[in-house]
Amino acid sequence: MSGITIHSPSSVLDLAAASTAKSKRAWFCWLLYLLSGAAVLSPLLWAKVPPLVDYPNHLARMWILVHRGDIAELAQNYVLHWRILPDLAMDCVVPALSQLMPVLEAGRLFIALTMAGLVAGTITLHRVLHGRFAIWPILSVLFVFNAVLFWGFLSCLFASAVYFFAFSGWIASRAWRPLPRLLLFAAVGAVLFLLHAFAFGLYGLSVASYELGRRLQGRRLPLASLVSYAVVCLHFIPGLLLWYVSLGNVRSAYTAYGDLSPKVYALMAPATFGAYAEALDRTIWLLVGIGLLFALSRRALKIVPEMRLPLAAMAVVAVLMPNWVNGSWGADFRLPVILPFLLIASTRLEIASKQLVHVMAVIATVLFGMRVVAVSHSWQEYDRRFGEFRRASAVIPAGSRLLVVQTPVGDETPSLPGVSRLLASLQPGVFHHMGALAVIDRSAFFPYLFTQAATIDVAPRNKGIAQTSAEPVTPADLALAADPARAQFLDQRSDVYGQLPYWRHWPQSFDYVLWIDFSGKAKPYLDQLISVHAGSFFEIYRIQR
């Protein structure tokens, strides 16, 4: 009969076998997703306060947002100041999660969502671009422990993870009617800006270059396509309006390109989990680079055609990005960190030799395993030290003003107990904001809590001894400021935010000193300091007047 197809028994068996094989591949793929996700999140099990440089500072802000109304000493030191800002991801999500769990657990969950979101977002974008789930995007786990995460730029990284889902949604909805699509993604773009301006920039650059690439005919852009392209770009307007409104709330307009050193760091940033690239970081970067060059030389790395322009545009912007933008440091290594995730999502690897694929998979697995082990062991040691300080901080009366001093370690970087130097060494920068934990435990005033261009500001009584962005005082500066006659010139030395050094009159302005020291050097004697607790790597002093 016409229109009826009769399959032979052998063809039916072939179809069934193909369906079974496809189902097995899908299950294997999802199993790898789950195992990789569990492994990448496992270091969080070893740290109550994950030792990311800025994180204790941010965590203290979250504590204030949630508990300021409950604790009188917090209210004496800090005030809330909600307004339109371009980096509200953590400020919105963590207090909301804190309605269901303690603030410290909410903070860890936020970090877990950020790390998992980068991998899940890469998998989602790859699925949208290629039409199927694949094993290849799992390679993104190699880049989760990157420089942006190390420095604790969590709102930026969380918003970047959301960007991957937003961009995926934009591509997946290309068959929608134009008006509903533009209205929905205008709202999505505005939310991305409020989460973090960097993510809105990523989204705008990705969508604009993606849509331009789809419309180009050779090197020509027909007039009709130009009109439709302009209509598409209209949905960026709400985000741009929010940016304009937020300009009066940013900390500073200071922008600086920087010298060669930050650019080298930016190049290494996707595989660097520290203030500088260590042996493991360099090994990952080198082997990934060799693998990429090999795949390109064999033409085994296939890029989705419509993603060529977005990738090229992001590479150009990454090269041109200054080190400082609007008073924010580290702008130049944020985009390089995102590029590997976008490249993985935009490509597929086609190598005929299964043996070669297996070798590459083993190498990637070993590198990833070494990274997870290194981070887990180092975080466990950092958490032990954070815990030691938190217990010792009981000697600090509630509401006290805490000054932090840190002795430079010099050229010899200390090792971490139980961790090979080939995997990781002690990062002194991790302790720069450790004193902010006293805000949580003792409602203390921490002088360089992230305030001013934030949802938290300092109370009027502390305005003169607060800086938006700073580091611990060095012993030399501490000794200098102890002498009023020698410290007078500090009243004319403002930073990029127009703020004076918070420590310039410390004997009169602060109550206690936390002195962190990994160098073993003798401390200068100062009459104003009376030791009240000596720890394994720090000492707490009371300031006598």
JSON list of N, CA, C and O in Angstrom, two decimals, residues 239-275:
[
{"chain": "A", "resi": 239, "resn": "GLY", "atom": "N", "xyz": [19.18, 48.06, 30.69]},
{"chain": "A", "resi": 239, "resn": "GLY", "atom": "CA", "xyz": [20.45, 47.85, 31.39]},
{"chain": "A", "resi": 239, "resn": "GLY", "atom": "C", "xyz": [21.34, 49.08, 31.31]},
{"chain": "A", "resi": 239, "resn": "GLY", "atom": "O", "xyz": [21.99, 49.45, 32.29]},
{"chain": "A", "resi": 240, "resn": "LEU", "atom": "N", "xyz": [21.36, 49.74, 30.15]},
{"chain": "A", "resi": 240, "resn": "LEU", "atom": "CA", "xyz": [22.17, 50.95, 30.00]},
{"chain": "A", "resi": 240, "resn": "LEU", "atom": "C", "xyz": [21.63, 52.09, 30.85]},
{"chain": "A", "resi": 240, "resn": "LEU", "atom": "O", "xyz": [22.40, 52.89, 31.39]},
{"chain": "A", "resi": 241, "resn": "LEU", "atom": "N", "xyz": [20.31, 52.18, 30.98]},
{"chain": "A", "resi": 241, "resn": "LEU", "atom": "CA", "xyz": [19.72, 53.21, 31.85]},
{"chain": "A", "resi": 241, "resn": "LEU", "atom": "C", "xyz": [20.10, 52.97, 33.31]},
{"chain": "A", "resi": 241, "resn": "LEU", "atom": "O", "xyz": [20.41, 53.92, 34.04]},
{"chain": "A", "resi": 242, "resn": "LEU", "atom": "N", "xyz": [20.08, 51.71, 33.73]},
{"chain": "A", "resi": 242, "resn": "LEU", "atom": "CA", "xyz": [20.52, 51.39, 35.10]},
{"chain": "A", "resi": 242, "resn": "LEU", "atom": "C", "xyz": [21.98, 51.76, 35.30]},
{"chain": "A", "resi": 242, "resn": "LEU", "atom": "O", "xyz": [22.37, 52.27, 36.36]},
{"chain": "A", "resi": 243, "resn": "TRP", "atom": "N", "xyz": [22.78, 51.50, 34.28]},
{"chain": "A", "resi": 243, "resn": "TRP", "atom": "CA", "xyz": [24.20, 51.89, 34.37]},
{"chain": "A", "resi": 243, "resn": "TRP", "atom": "C", "xyz": [24.34, 53.39, 34.55]},
{"chain": "A", "resi": 243, "resn": "TRP", "atom": "O", "xyz": [25.12, 53.85, 35.40]},
{"chain": "A", "resi": 244, "resn": "TYR", "atom": "N", "xyz": [23.57, 54.16, 33.80]},
{"chain": "A", "resi": 244, "resn": "TYR", "atom": "CA", "xyz": [23.65, 55.62, 33.90]},
{"chain": "A", "resi": 244, "resn": "TYR", "atom": "C", "xyz": [23.24, 56.09, 35.30]},
{"chain": "A", "resi": 244, "resn": "TYR", "atom": "O", "xyz": [23.89, 56.95, 35.90]},
{"chain": "A", "resi": 245, "resn": "VAL", "atom": "N", "xyz": [22.16, 55.50, 35.82]},
{"chain": "A", "resi": 245, "resn": "VAL", "atom": "CA", "xyz": [21.69, 55.89, 37.15]},
{"chain": "A", "resi": 245, "resn": "VAL", "atom": "C", "xyz": [22.73, 55.54, 38.22]},
{"chain": "A", "resi": 245, "resn": "VAL", "atom": "O", "xyz": [22.90, 56.26, 39.21]},
{"chain": "A", "resi": 246, "resn": "SER", "atom": "N", "xyz": [23.44, 54.44, 38.02]},
{"chain": "A", "resi": 246, "resn": "SER", "atom": "CA", "xyz": [24.39, 53.97, 39.03]},
{"chain": "A", "resi": 246, "resn": "SER", "atom": "C", "xyz": [25.70, 54.75, 39.04]},
{"chain": "A", "resi": 246, "resn": "SER", "atom": "O", "xyz": [26.49, 54.61, 39.97]},
{"chain": "A", "resi": 247, "resn": "LEU", "atom": "N", "xyz": [25.93, 55.57, 38.02]},
{"chain": "A", "resi": 247, "resn": "LEU", "atom": "CA", "xyz": [27.21, 56.27, 37.92]},
{"chain": "A", "resi": 247, "resn": "LEU", "atom": "C", "xyz": [27.50, 57.13, 39.15]},
{"chain": "A", "resi": 247, "resn": "LEU", "atom": "O", "xyz": [28.64, 57.26, 39.58]},
{"chain": "A", "resi": 248, "resn": "GLY", "atom": "N", "xyz": [26.47, 57.73, 39.70]},
{"chain": "A", "resi": 248, "resn": "GLY", "atom": "CA", "xyz": [26.67, 58.57, 40.88]},
{"chain": "A", "resi": 248, "resn": "GLY", "atom": "C", "xyz": [26.95, 57.79, 42.14]},
{"chain": "A", "resi": 248, "resn": "GLY", "atom": "O", "xyz": [27.32, 58.37, 43.17]},
{"chain": "A", "resi": 249, "resn": "ASN", "atom": "N", "xyz": [26.80, 56.45, 42.07]},
{"chain": "A", "resi": 249, "resn": "ASN", "atom": "CA", "xyz": [27.00, 55.63, 43.26]},
{"chain": "A", "resi": 249, "resn": "ASN", "atom": "C", "xyz": [28.30, 54.83, 43.25]},
{"chain": "A", "resi": 249, "resn": "ASN", "atom": "O", "xyz": [28.61, 54.15, 44.23]},
{"chain": "A", "resi": 250, "resn": "VAL", "atom": "N", "xyz": [29.05, 54.88, 42.12]},
{"chain": "A", "resi": 250, "resn": "VAL", "atom": "CA", "xyz": [30.29, 54.10, 42.06]},
{"chain": "A", "resi": 250, "resn": "VAL", "atom": "C", "xyz": [31.36, 54.78, 42.89]},
{"chain": "A", "resi": 250, "resn": "VAL", "atom": "O", "xyz": [31.29, 55.98, 43.17]},
{"chain": "A", "resi": 251, "resn": "ARG", "atom": "N", "xyz": [32.37, 54.01, 43.25]},
{"chain": "A", "resi": 251, "resn": "ARG", "atom": "CA", "xyz": [33.37, 54.49, 44.20]},
{"chain": "A", "resi": 251, "resn": "ARG", "atom": "C", "xyz": [34.30, 55.54, 43.60]},
{"chain": "A", "resi": 251, "resn": "ARG", "atom": "O", "xyz": [34.69, 56.49, 44.25]},
{"chain": "A", "resi": 252, "resn": "SER", "atom": "N", "xyz": [34.68, 55.35, 42.33]},
{"chain": "A", "resi": 252, "resn": "SER", "atom": "CA", "xyz": [35.70, 56.21, 41.76]},
{"chain": "A", "resi": 252, "resn": "SER", "atom": "C", "xyz": [35.67, 56.07, 40.25]},
{"chain": "A", "resi": 252, "resn": "SER", "atom": "O", "xyz": [35.25, 55.05, 39.71]},
{"chain": "A", "resi": 253, "resn": "ALA", "atom": "N", "xyz": [36.14, 57.10, 39.55]},
{"chain": "A", "resi": 253, "resn": "ALA", "atom": "CA", "xyz": [36.27, 57.04, 38.10]},
{"chain": "A", "resi": 253, "resn": "ALA", "atom": "C", "xyz": [37.69, 56.62, 37.70]},
{"chain": "A", "resi": 253, "resn": "ALA", "atom": "O", "xyz": [38.01, 56.60, 36.51]},
{"chain": "A", "resi": 254, "resn": "TYR", "atom": "N", "xyz": [38.51, 56.27, 38.68]},
{"chain": "A", "resi": 254, "resn": "TYR", "atom": "CA", "xyz": [39.92, 55.97, 38.40]},
{"chain": "A", "resi": 254, "resn": "TYR", "atom": "C", "xyz": [40.03, 54.78, 37.45]},
{"chain": "A", "resi": 254, "resn": "TYR", "atom": "O", "xyz": [39.46, 53.70, 37.68]},
{"chain": "A", "resi": 255, "resn": "THR", "atom": "N", "xyz": [40.76, 54.97, 36.36]},
{"chain": "A", "resi": 255, "resn": "THR", "atom": "CA", "xyz": [40.99, 53.93, 35.36]},
{"chain": "A", "resi": 255, "resn": "THR", "atom": "C", "xyz": [42.45, 53.96, 34.96]},
{"chain": "A", "resi": 255, "resn": "THR", "atom": "O", "xyz": [43.00, 55.04, 34.72]},
{"chain": "A", "resi": 256, "resn": "ALA", "atom": "N", "xyz": [43.09, 52.81, 34.91]},
{"chain": "A", "resi": 256, "resn": "ALA", "atom": "CA", "xyz": [44.51, 52.73, 34.54]},
{"chain": "A", "resi": 256, "resn": "ALA", "atom": "C", "xyz": [44.77, 51.43, 33.82]},
{"chain": "A", "resi": 256, "resn": "ALA", "atom": "O", "xyz": [44.27, 50.36, 34.22]},
{"chain": "A", "resi": 257, "resn": "TYR", "atom": "N", "xyz": [45.54, 51.50, 32.73]},
{"chain": "A", "resi": 257, "resn": "TYR", "atom": "CA", "xyz": [45.78, 50.31, 31.92]},
{"chain": "A", "resi": 257, "resn": "TYR", "atom": "C", "xyz": [46.73, 49.33, 32.60]},
{"chain": "A", "resi": 257, "resn": "TYR", "atom": "O", "xyz": [46.55, 48.13, 32.52]},
{"chain": "A", "resi": 258, "resn": "GLY", "atom": "N", "xyz": [47.74, 49.84, 33.30]},
{"chain": "A", "resi": 258, "resn": "GLY", "atom": "CA", "xyz": [48.70, 48.96, 33.95]},
{"chain": "A", "resi": 258, "resn": "GLY", "atom": "C", "xyz": [49.87, 48.63, 33.04]},
{"chain": "A", "resi": 258, "resn": "GLY", "atom": "O", "xyz": [49.83, 48.88, 31.83]},
{"chain": "A", "resi": 259, "resn": "ASP", "atom": "N", "xyz": [50.91, 48.04, 33.62]},
{"chain": "A", "resi": 259, "resn": "ASP", "atom": "CA", "xyz": [52.09, 47.70, 32.83]},
{"chain": "A", "resi": 259, "resn": "ASP", "atom": "C", "xyz": [51.99, 46.25, 32.32]},
{"chain": "A", "resi": 259, "resn": "ASP", "atom": "O", "xyz": [50.91, 45.66, 32.31]},
{"chain": "A", "resi": 260, "resn": "LEU", "atom": "N", "xyz": [53.11, 45.68, 31.93]},
{"chain": "A", "resi": 260, "resn": "LEU", "atom": "CA", "xyz": [53.10, 44.34, 31.34]},
{"chain": "A", "resi": 260, "resn": "LEU", "atom": "C", "xyz": [52.77, 43.25, 32.34]},
{"chain": "A", "resi": 260, "resn": "LEU", "atom": "O", "xyz": [52.13, 42.25, 32.00]},
{"chain": "A", "resi": 261, "resn": "SER", "atom": "N", "xyz": [53.16, 43.43, 33.61]},
{"chain": "A", "resi": 261, "resn": "SER", "atom": "CA", "xyz": [52.98, 42.38, 34.61]},
{"chain": "A", "resi": 261, "resn": "SER", "atom": "C", "xyz": [51.53, 41.95, 34.78]},
{"chain": "A", "resi": 261, "resn": "SER", "atom": "O", "xyz": [51.24, 40.75, 34.76]},
{"chain": "A", "resi": 262, "resn": "PRO", "atom": "N", "xyz": [50.55, 42.89, 34.94]},
{"chain": "A", "resi": 262, "resn": "PRO", "atom": "CA", "xyz": [49.17, 42.44, 35.04]},
{"chain": "A", "resi": 262, "resn": "PRO", "atom": "C", "xyz": [48.65, 41.74, 33.79]},
{"chain": "A", "resi": 262, "resn": "PRO", "atom": "O", "xyz": [47.78, 40.88, 33.86]},
{"chain": "A", "resi": 263, "resn": "LYS", "atom": "N", "xyz": [49.21, 42.09, 32.61]},
{"chain": "A", "resi": 263, "resn": "LYS", "atom": "CA", "xyz": [48.77, 41.45, 31.38]},
{"chain": "A", "resi": 263, "resn": "LYS", "atom": "C", "xyz": [49.23, 40.00, 31.31]},
{"chain": "A", "resi": 263, "resn": "LYS", "atom": "O", "xyz": [48.52, 39.12, 30.83]},
{"chain": "A", "resi": 264, "resn": "VAL", "atom": "N", "xyz": [50.43, 39.75, 31.82]},
{"chain": "A", "resi": 264, "resn": "VAL", "atom": "CA", "xyz": [50.92, 38.37, 31.89]},
{"chain": "A", "resi": 264, "resn": "VAL", "atom": "C", "xyz": [50.07, 37.57, 32.86]},
{"chain": "A", "resi": 264, "resn": "VAL", "atom": "O", "xyz": [49.69, 36.42, 32.59]},
{"chain": "A", "resi": 265, "resn": "TYR", "atom": "N", "xyz": [49.75, 38.19, 34.00]},
{"chain": "A", "resi": 265, "resn": "TYR", "atom": "CA", "xyz": [48.89, 37.52, 34.97]},
{"chain": "A", "resi": 265, "resn": "TYR", "atom": "C", "xyz": [47.52, 37.23, 34.36]},
{"chain": "A", "resi": 265, "resn": "TYR", "atom": "O", "xyz": [46.94, 36.16, 34.57]},
{"chain": "A", "resi": 266, "resn": "ALA", "atom": "N", "xyz": [46.98, 38.19, 33.60]},
{"chain": "A", "resi": 266, "resn": "ALA", "atom": "CA", "xyz": [45.67, 38.00, 32.95]},
{"chain": "A", "resi": 266, "resn": "ALA", "atom": "C", "xyz": [45.71, 36.83, 31.98]},
{"chain": "A", "resi": 266, "resn": "ALA", "atom": "O", "xyz": [44.75, 36.06, 31.88]},
{"chain": "A", "resi": 267, "resn": "LEU", "atom": "N", "xyz": [46.82, 36.69, 31.26]},
{"chain": "A", "resi": 267, "resn": "LEU", "atom": "CA", "xyz": [46.96, 35.57, 30.32]},
{"chain": "A", "resi": 267, "resn": "LEU", "atom": "C", "xyz": [46.92, 34.23, 31.04]},
{"chain": "A", "resi": 267, "resn": "LEU", "atom": "O", "xyz": [46.34, 33.26, 30.54]},
{"chain": "A", "resi": 268, "resn": "MET", "atom": "N", "xyz": [47.51, 34.18, 32.24]},
{"chain": "A", "resi": 268, "resn": "MET", "atom": "CA", "xyz": [47.57, 32.94, 33.01]},
{"chain": "A", "resi": 268, "resn": "MET", "atom": "C", "xyz": [46.33, 32.74, 33.89]},
{"chain": "A", "resi": 268, "resn": "MET", "atom": "O", "xyz": [46.15, 31.66, 34.47]},
{"chain": "A", "resi": 269, "resn": "ALA", "atom": "N", "xyz": [45.50, 33.77, 34.01]},
{"chain": "A", "resi": 269, "resn": "ALA", "atom": "CA", "xyz": [44.41, 33.78, 34.99]},
{"chain": "A", "resi": 269, "resn": "ALA", "atom": "C", "xyz": [43.44, 32.61, 34.91]},
{"chain": "A", "resi": 269, "resn": "ALA", "atom": "O", "xyz": [42.96, 32.13, 35.95]},
{"chain": "A", "resi": 270, "resn": "PRO", "atom": "N", "xyz": [43.09, 32.08, 33.72]},
{"chain": "A", "resi": 270, "resn": "PRO", "atom": "CA", "xyz": [42.13, 30.97, 33.69]},
{"chain": "A", "resi": 270, "resn": "PRO", "atom": "C", "xyz": [42.58, 29.72, 34.45]},
{"chain": "A", "resi": 270, "resn": "PRO", "atom": "O", "xyz": [41.74, 28.96, 34.94]},
{"chain": "A", "resi": 271, "resn": "ALA", "atom": "N", "xyz": [43.90, 29.52, 34.56]},
{"chain": "A", "resi": 271, "resn": "ALA", "atom": "CA", "xyz": [44.42, 28.34, 35.25]},
{"chain": "A", "resi": 271, "resn": "ALA", "atom": "C", "xyz": [45.20, 28.69, 36.50]},
{"chain": "A", "resi": 271, "resn": "ALA", "atom": "O", "xyz": [45.85, 27.82, 37.09]},
{"chain": "A", "resi": 272, "resn": "THR", "atom": "N", "xyz": [45.15, 29.96, 36.94]},
{"chain": "A", "resi": 272, "resn": "THR", "atom": "CA", "xyz": [45.92, 30.40, 38.11]},
{"chain": "A", "resi": 272, "resn": "THR", "atom": "C", "xyz": [45.01, 30.56, 39.30]},
{"chain": "A", "resi": 272, "resn": "THR", "atom": "O", "xyz": [44.07, 31.36, 39.28]},
{"chain": "A", "resi": 273, "resn": "PHE", "atom": "N", "xyz": [45.29, 29.82, 40.37]},
{"chain": "A", "resi": 273, "resn": "PHE", "atom": "CA", "xyz": [44.50, 29.91, 41.59]},
{"chain": "A", "resi": 273, "resn": "PHE", "atom": "C", "xyz": [45.40, 30.43, 42.70]},
{"chain": "A", "resi": 273, "resn": "PHE", "atom": "O", "xyz": [45.71, 29.74, 43.67]},
{"chain": "A", "resi": 274, "resn": "GLY", "atom": "N", "xyz": [45.82, 31.68, 42.53]},
{"chain": "A", "resi": 274, "resn": "GLY", "atom": "CA", "xyz": [46.70, 32.29, 43.50]},
{"chain": "A", "resi": 274, "resn": "GLY", "atom": "C", "xyz": [47.07, 33.69, 43.04]},
{"chain": "A", "resi": 274, "resn": "GLY", "atom": "O", "xyz": [46.67, 34.15, 41.97]},
{"chain": "A", "resi": 275, "resn": "ALA", "atom": "N", "xyz": [47.86, 34.37, 43.85]},
{"chain": "A", "resi": 275, "resn": "ALA", "atom": "CA", "xyz": [48.31, 35.72, 43.49]},
{"chain": "A", "resi": 275, "resn": "ALA", "atom": "C", "xyz": [49.37, 35.68, 42.40]},
{"chain": "A", "resi": 275, "resn": "ALA", "atom": "O", "xyz": [49.68, 36.70, 41.79]}
]
